mmCIF file of C-alpha atoms in Angstrom:
data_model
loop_
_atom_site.group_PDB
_atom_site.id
_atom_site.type_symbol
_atom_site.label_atom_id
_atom_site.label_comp_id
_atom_site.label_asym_id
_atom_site.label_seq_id
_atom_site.Cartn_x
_atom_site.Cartn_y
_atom_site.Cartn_z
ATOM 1 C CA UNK A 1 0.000 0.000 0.000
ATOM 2 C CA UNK A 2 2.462 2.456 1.052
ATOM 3 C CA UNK A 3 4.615 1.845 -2.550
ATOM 4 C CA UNK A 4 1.372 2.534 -4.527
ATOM 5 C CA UNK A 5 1.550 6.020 -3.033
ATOM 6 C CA UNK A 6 5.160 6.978 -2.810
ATOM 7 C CA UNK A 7 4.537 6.036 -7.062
ATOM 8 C CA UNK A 8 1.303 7.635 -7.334
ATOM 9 C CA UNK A 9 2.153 10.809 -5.767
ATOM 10 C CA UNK A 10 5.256 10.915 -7.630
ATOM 11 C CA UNK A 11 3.320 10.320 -10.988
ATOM 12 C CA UNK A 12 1.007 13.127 -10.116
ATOM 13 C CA UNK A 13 3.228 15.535 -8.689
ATOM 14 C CA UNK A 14 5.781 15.782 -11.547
ATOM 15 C CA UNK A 15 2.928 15.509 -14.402
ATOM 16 C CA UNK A 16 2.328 18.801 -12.771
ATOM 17 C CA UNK A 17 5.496 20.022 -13.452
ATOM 18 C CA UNK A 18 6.092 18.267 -16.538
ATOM 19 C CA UNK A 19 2.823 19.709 -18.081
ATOM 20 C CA UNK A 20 3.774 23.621 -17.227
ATOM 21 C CA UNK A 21 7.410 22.602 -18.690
ATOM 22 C CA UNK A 22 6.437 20.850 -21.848
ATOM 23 C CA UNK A 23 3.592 23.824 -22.325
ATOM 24 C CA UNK A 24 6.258 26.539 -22.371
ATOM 25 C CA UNK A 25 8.534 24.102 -24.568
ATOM 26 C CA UNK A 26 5.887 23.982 -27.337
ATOM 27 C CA UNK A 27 5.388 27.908 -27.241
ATOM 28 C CA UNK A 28 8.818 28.109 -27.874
ATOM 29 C CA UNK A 29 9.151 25.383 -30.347
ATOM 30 C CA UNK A 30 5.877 26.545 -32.622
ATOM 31 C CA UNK A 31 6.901 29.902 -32.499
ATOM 32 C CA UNK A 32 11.245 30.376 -32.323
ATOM 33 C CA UNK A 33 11.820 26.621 -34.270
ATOM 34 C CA UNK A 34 12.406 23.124 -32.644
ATOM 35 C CA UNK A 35 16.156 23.295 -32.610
ATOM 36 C CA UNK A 36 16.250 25.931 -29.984
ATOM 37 C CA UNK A 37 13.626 24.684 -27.770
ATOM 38 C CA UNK A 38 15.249 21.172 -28.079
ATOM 39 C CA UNK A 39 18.334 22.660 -26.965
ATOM 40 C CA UNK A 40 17.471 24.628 -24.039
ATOM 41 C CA UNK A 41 15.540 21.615 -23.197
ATOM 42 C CA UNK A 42 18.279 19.424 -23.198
ATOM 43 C CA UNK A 43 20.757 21.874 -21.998
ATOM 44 C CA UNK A 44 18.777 22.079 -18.576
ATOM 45 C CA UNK A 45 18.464 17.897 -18.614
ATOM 46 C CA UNK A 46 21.646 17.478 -18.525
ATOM 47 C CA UNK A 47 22.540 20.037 -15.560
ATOM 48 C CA UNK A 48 19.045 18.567 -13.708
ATOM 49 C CA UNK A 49 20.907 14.886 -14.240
ATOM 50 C CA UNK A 50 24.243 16.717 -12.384
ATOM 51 C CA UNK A 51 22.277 18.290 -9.719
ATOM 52 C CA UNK A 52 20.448 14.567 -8.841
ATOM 53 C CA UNK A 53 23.580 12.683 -9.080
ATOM 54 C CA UNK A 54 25.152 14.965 -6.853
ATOM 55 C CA UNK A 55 22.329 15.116 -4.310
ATOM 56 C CA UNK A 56 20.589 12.287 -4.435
ATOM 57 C CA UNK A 57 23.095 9.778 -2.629
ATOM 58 C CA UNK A 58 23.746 11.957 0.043
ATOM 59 C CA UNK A 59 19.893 12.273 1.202
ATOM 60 C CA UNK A 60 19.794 8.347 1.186
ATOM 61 C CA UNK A 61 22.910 8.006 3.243
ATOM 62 C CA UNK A 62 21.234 10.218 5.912
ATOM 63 C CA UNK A 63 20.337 8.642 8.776
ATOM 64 C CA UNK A 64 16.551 7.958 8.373
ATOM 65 C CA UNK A 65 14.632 9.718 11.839
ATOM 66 C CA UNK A 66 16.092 13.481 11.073
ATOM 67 C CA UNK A 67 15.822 12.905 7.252
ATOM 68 C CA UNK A 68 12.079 12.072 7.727
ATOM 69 C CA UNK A 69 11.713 15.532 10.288
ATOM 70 C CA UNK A 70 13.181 17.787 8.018
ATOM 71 C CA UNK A 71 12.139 16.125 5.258
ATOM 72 C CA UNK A 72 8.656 15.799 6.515
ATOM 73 C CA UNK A 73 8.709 19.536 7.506
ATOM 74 C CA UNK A 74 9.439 20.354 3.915
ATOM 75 C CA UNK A 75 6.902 18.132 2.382
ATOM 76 C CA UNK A 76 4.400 19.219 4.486
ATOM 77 C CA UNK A 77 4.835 22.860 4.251
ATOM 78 C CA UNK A 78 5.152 22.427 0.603
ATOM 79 C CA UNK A 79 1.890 20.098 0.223
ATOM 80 C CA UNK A 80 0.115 22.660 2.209
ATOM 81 C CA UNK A 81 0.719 24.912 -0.203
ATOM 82 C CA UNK A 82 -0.517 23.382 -2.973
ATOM 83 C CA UNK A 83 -3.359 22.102 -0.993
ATOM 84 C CA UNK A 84 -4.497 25.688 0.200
ATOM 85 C CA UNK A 85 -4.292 26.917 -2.981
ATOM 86 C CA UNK A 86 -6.354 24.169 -4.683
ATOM 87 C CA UNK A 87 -9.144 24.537 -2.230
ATOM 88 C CA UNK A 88 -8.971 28.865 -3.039
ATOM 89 C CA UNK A 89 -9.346 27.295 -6.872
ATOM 90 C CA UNK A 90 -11.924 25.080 -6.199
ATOM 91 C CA UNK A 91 -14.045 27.768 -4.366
ATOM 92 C CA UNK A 92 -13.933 30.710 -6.854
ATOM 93 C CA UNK A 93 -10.856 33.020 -4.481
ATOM 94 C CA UNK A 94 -8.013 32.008 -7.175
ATOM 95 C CA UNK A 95 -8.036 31.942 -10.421
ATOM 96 C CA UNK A 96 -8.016 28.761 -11.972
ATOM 97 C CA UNK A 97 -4.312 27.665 -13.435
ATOM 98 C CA UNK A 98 -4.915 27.812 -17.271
ATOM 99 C CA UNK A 99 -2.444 26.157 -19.996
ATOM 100 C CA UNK A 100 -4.638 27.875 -23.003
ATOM 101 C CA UNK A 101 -3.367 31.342 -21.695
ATOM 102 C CA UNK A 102 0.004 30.283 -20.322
ATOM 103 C CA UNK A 103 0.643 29.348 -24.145
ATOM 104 C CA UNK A 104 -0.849 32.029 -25.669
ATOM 105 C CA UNK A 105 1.205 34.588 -23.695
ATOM 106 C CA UNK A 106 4.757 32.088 -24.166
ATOM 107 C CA UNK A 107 3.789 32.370 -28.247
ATOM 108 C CA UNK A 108 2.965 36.426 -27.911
ATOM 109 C CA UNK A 109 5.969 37.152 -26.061
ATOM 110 C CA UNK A 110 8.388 34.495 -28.367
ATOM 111 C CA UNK A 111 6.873 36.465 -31.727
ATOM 112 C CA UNK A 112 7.346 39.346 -29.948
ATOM 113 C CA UNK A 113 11.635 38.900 -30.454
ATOM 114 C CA UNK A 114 11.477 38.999 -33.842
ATOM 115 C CA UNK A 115 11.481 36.487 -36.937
ATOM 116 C CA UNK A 116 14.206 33.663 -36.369
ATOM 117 C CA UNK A 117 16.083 31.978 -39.967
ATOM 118 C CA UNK A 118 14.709 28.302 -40.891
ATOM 119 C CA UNK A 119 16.669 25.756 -38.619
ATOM 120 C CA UNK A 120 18.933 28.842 -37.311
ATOM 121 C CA UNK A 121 19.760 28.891 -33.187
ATOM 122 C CA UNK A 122 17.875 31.349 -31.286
ATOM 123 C CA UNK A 123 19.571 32.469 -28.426
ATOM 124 C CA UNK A 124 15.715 33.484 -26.894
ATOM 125 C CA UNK A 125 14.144 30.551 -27.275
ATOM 126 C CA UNK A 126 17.386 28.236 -25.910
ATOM 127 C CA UNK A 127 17.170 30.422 -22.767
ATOM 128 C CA UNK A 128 13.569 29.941 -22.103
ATOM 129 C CA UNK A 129 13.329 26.507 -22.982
ATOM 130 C CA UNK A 130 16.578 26.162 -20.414
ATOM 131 C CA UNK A 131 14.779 28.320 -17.882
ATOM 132 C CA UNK A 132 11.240 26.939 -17.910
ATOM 133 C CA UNK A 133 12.932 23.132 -18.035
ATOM 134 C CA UNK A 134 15.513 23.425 -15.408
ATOM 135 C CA UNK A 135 13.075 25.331 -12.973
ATOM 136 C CA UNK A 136 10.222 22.833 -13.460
ATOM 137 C CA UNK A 137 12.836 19.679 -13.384
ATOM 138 C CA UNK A 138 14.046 21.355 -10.100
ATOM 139 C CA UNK A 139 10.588 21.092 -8.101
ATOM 140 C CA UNK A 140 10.476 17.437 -9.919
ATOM 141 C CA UNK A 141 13.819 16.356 -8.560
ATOM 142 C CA UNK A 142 12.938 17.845 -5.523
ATOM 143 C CA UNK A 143 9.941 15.509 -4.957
ATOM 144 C CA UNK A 144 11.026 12.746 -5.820
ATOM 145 C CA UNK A 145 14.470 12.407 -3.954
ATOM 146 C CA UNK A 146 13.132 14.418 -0.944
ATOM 147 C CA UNK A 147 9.766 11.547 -1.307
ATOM 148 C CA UNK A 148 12.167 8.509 -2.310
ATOM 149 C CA UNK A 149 14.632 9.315 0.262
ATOM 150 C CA UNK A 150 11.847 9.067 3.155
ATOM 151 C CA UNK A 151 10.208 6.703 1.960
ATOM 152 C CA UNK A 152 13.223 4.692 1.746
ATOM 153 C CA UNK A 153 11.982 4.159 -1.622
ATOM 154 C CA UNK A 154 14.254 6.210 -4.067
ATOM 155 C CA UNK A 155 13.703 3.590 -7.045
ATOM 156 C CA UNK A 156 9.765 3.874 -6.714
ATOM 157 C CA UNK A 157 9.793 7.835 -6.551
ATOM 158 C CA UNK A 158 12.390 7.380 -9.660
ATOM 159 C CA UNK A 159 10.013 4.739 -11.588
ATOM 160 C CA UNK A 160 6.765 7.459 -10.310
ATOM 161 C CA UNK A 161 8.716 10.404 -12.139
ATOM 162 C CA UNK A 162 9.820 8.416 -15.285
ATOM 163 C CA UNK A 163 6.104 6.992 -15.810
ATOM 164 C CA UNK A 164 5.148 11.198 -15.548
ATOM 165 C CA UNK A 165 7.842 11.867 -18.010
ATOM 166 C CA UNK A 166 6.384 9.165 -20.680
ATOM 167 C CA UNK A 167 2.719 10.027 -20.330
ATOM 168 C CA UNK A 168 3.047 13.562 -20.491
ATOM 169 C CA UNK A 169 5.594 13.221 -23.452
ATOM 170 C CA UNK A 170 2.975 11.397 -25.070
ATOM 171 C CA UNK A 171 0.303 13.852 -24.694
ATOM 172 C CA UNK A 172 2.470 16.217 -26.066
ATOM 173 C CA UNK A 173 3.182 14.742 -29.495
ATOM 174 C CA UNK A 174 -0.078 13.230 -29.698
ATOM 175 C CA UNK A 175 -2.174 16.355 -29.089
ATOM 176 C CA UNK A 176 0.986 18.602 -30.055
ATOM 177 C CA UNK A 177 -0.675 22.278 -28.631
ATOM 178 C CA UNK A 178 -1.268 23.319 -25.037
ATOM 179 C CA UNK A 179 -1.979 20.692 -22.537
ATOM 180 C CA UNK A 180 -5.430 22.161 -21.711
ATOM 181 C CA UNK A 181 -6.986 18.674 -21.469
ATOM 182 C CA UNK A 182 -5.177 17.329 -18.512
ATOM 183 C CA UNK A 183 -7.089 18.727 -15.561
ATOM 184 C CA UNK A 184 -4.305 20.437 -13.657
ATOM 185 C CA UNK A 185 -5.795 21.649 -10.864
ATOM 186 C CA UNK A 186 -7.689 18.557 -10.317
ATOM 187 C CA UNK A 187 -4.086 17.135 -10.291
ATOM 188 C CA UNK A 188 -2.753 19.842 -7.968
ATOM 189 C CA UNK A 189 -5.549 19.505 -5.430
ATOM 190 C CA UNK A 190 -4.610 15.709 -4.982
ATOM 191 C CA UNK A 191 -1.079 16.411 -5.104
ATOM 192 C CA UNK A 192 -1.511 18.899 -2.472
ATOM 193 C CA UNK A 193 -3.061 16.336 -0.393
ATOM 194 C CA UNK A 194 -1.110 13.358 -0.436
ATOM 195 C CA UNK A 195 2.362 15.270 -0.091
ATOM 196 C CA UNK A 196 0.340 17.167 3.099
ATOM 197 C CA UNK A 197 -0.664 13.540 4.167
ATOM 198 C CA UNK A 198 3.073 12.183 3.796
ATOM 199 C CA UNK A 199 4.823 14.930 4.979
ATOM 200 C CA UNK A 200 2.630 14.820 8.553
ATOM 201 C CA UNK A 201 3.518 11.036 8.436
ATOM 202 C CA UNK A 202 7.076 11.583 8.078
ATOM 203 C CA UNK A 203 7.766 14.704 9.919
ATOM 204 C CA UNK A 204 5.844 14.002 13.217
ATOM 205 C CA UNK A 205 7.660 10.113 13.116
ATOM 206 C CA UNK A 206 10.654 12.126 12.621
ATOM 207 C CA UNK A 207 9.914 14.419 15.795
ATOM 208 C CA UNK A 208 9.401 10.800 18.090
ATOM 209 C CA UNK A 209 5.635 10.396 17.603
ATOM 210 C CA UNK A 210 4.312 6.794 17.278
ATOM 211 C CA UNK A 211 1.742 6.672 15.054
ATOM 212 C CA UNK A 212 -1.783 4.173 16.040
ATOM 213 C CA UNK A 213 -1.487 1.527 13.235
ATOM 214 C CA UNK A 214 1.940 2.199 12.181
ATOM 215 C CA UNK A 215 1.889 2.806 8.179
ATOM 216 C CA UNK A 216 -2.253 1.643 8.141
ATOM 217 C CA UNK A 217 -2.322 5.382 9.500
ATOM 218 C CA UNK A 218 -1.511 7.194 6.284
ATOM 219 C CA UNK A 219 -4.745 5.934 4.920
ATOM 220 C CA UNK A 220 -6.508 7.258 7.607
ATOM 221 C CA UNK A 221 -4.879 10.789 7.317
ATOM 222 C CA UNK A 222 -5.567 10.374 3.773
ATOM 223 C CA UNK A 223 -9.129 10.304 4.938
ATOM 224 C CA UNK A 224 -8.779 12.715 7.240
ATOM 225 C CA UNK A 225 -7.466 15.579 4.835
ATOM 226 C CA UNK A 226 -9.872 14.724 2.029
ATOM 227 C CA UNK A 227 -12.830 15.063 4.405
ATOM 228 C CA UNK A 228 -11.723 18.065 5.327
ATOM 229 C CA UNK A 229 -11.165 19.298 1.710
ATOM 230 C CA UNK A 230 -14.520 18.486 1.452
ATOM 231 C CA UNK A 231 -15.768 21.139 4.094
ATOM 232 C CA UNK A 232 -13.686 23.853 3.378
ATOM 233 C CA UNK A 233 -13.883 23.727 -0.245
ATOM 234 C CA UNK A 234 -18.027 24.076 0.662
ATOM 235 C CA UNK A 235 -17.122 26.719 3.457
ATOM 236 C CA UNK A 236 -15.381 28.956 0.980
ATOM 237 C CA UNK A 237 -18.082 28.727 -1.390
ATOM 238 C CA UNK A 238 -20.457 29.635 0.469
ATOM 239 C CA UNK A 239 -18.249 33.016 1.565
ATOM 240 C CA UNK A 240 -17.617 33.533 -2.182
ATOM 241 C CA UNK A 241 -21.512 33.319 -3.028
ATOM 242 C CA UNK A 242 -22.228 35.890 -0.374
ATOM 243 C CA UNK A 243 -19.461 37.963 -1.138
ATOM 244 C CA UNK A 244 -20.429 38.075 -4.654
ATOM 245 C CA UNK A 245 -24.404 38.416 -3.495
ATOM 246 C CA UNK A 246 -23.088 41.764 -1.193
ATOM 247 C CA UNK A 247 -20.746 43.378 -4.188
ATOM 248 C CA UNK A 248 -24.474 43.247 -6.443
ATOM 249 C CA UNK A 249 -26.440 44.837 -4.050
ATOM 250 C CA UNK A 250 -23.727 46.937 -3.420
ATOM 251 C CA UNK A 251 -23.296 48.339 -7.603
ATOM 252 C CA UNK B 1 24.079 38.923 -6.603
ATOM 253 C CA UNK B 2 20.584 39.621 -8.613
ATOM 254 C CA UNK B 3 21.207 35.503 -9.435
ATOM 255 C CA UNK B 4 21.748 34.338 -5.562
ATOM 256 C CA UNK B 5 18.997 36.726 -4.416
ATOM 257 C CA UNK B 6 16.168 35.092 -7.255
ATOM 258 C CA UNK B 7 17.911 31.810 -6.198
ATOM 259 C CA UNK B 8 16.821 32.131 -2.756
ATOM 260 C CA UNK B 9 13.693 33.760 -3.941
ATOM 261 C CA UNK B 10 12.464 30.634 -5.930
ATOM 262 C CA UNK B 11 12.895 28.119 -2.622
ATOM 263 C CA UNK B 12 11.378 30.742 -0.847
ATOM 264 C CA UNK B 13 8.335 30.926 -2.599
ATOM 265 C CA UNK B 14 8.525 27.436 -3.884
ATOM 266 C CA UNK B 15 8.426 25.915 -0.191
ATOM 267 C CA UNK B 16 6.691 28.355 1.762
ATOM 268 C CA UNK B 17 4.790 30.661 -0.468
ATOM 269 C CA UNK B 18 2.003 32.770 -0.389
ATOM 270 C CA UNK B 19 1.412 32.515 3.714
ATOM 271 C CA UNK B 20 4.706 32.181 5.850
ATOM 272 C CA UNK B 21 2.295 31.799 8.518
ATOM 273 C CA UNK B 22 1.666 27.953 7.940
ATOM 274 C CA UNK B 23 5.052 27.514 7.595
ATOM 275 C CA UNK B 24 5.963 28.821 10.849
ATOM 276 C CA UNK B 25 2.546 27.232 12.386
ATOM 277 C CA UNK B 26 4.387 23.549 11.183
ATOM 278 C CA UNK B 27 7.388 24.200 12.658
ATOM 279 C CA UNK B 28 5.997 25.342 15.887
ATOM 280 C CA UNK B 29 3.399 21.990 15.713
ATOM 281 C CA UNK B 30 6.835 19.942 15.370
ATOM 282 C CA UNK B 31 8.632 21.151 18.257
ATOM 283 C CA UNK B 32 5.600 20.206 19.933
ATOM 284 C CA UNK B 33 5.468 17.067 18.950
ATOM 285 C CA UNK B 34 8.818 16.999 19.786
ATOM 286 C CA UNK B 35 8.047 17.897 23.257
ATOM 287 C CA UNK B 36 5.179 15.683 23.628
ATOM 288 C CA UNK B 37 6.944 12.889 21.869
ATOM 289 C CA UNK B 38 7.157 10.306 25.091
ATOM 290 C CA UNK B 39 3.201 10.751 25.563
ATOM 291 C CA UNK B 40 1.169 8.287 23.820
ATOM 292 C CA UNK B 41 -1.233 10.688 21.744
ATOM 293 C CA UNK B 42 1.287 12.812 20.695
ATOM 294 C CA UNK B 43 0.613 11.813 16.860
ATOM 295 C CA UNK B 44 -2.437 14.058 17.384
ATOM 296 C CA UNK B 45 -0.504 17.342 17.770
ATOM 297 C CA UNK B 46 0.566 17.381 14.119
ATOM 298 C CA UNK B 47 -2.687 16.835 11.983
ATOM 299 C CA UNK B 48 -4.592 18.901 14.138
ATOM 300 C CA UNK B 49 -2.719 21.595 14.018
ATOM 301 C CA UNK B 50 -2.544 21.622 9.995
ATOM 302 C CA UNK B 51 -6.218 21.623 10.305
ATOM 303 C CA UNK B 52 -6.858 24.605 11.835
ATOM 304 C CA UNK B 53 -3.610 26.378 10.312
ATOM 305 C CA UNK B 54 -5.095 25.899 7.033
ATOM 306 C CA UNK B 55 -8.196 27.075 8.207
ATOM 307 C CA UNK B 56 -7.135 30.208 10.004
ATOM 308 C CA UNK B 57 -5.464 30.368 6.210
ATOM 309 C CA UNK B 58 -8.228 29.832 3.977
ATOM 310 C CA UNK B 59 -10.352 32.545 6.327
ATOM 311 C CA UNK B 60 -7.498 35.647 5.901
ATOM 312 C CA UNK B 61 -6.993 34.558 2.105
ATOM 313 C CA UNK B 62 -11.260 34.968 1.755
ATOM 314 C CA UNK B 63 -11.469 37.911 3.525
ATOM 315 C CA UNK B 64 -9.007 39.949 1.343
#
């Protein structure tokens, strides 16, 4: 049971990251040519592949009770995050995160630099391509070693990332324009819950806490935080009706 | 120094984000726990405190 999620959330969590990435990468491709966006892409692989090699062994060597505190501190701040601002989305406080407009602002602002020579490198689109890869690659590599190493499960969280990588690739040649389709907040909302769910796990085991059940109590948190999704997600929208209700009669 | 400063920048607002509060509402739930750690329940101290962090959250981010 416990795999399932450290692969699941994993899988979910860099889609996320993969799908902003790869949205930004066709902008650039569509608009400044393939070879630049190819190469900024692969220019910011590369360094991501330094930075995990040179990080990633020393988290697993840790020793595993302070790894899973600050670890679990991190995650858990991090999930709440995304969490808090999934429920804001949900309820009609937040915009909702939108690939359509993320792309058509990429392509404005690419066109914007001028026309680019047939199969020519364009210093523009290599940098943003690099940018938007390495950036997005960071949070990824950041879950998944942060995840792996706690979980004692580095492999899984690897495997997790690498299915992400495939599917989202696939979208992206298949249905080759902005990844619109893949419900991305619906994504973040469970992303933000499981990493909240995990990161409580890890962080209060990590502080000396002995938790009813031993791992049989991640489900239940699991439970716990969805419920509660649940009833604040309703809570808000009630305060954003009569918000909205009070701004009419108001005008 | 403009690249160290957006370096930090980026964790900053990649871990923490819009409301440092929650952040600083975890931490102070850990040393709790940490406190508490000998007691049997002490497993409680954690969850419920995200719960009502997040709340106390969700209410300022509403209100503005």
């Amino acid at each position: 049971m416990h795999e399932v999620f450290v692969v699941l959330s994993s899988f979910l969590a860099s889609s996320v990251e993969m799908v902003e990435a790869l949205t930004i990468v066709l902008a650039v491709g569509l608009t400044r040519g393939w070879r630049s966006a190819l190469s900024g892409t692969a220019a910011a692989l590369i360094l991501l592949a330094v930075i995990v090699a040179l990080f990633g062994p020393v988290l697993s060597r840790l020793p595993l009770q302070p790894l899973r505190l600050i670890v679990g501190a991190l995650l858990l701040i991090f999930g709440v995050q995304w969490w808090r601002k999934a429920m804001l989305r949900a309820s009609g406080f937040k915009a909702l995160h939108d690939e359509d407009a993320t792309f058509a602002a990429e392509t404005a602002a690419a066109q914007a630099q001028g026309a680019v020579r047939p199969g020519a490198l364009d210093t523009y689109g290599v940098a943003l391509t690099f940018k938007s890869v390495l950036l997005e690659g960071l949070e990824v590599a950041f879950i998944v070693v942060t995840f792996g190493a706690s979980a004692q499960q580095l492999g899984l969280a690897a495997w997790g990332a690498g299915a992400a990588l495939v599917v989202v690739l696939a979208l992206g040649l298949l249905i080759h324009r902005p990844l619109s389709q893949v419900p991305e907040n619906t994504l973040k909302f469970t992303v933000g819950v499981m990493l909240t769910t995990f990161g409580t796990f890890w962080a209060a085991e990590g502080a000396g806490a002995v938790w009813p059940g031993g791992d049989a109590a991640i489900l239940g948190l699991l439970v716990v935080y969805a419920a509660a999704s649940y009833g604040f997600v309703t809570w808000l929208r009630r305060r954003h009706t009569a918000r909205a209700a009070r701004t009419e009669v108001t005008a | 120094m403009k690249y160290v400063t957006g370096f930090f920048r980026f964790w900053y607002d990649f871990i923490v984000g819009d409301d440092w509060t929650v952040a600083a509402a975890v931490v102070a739930a850990l040393i709790a726990t940490a406190l508490l750690a000998h007691f049997a329940g002490a497993w409680v101290v954690l969850p419920l405190a995200v719960l009502v962090f997040v709340a106390v959250s969700l209410w300022k981010a509403s209100r503005s």
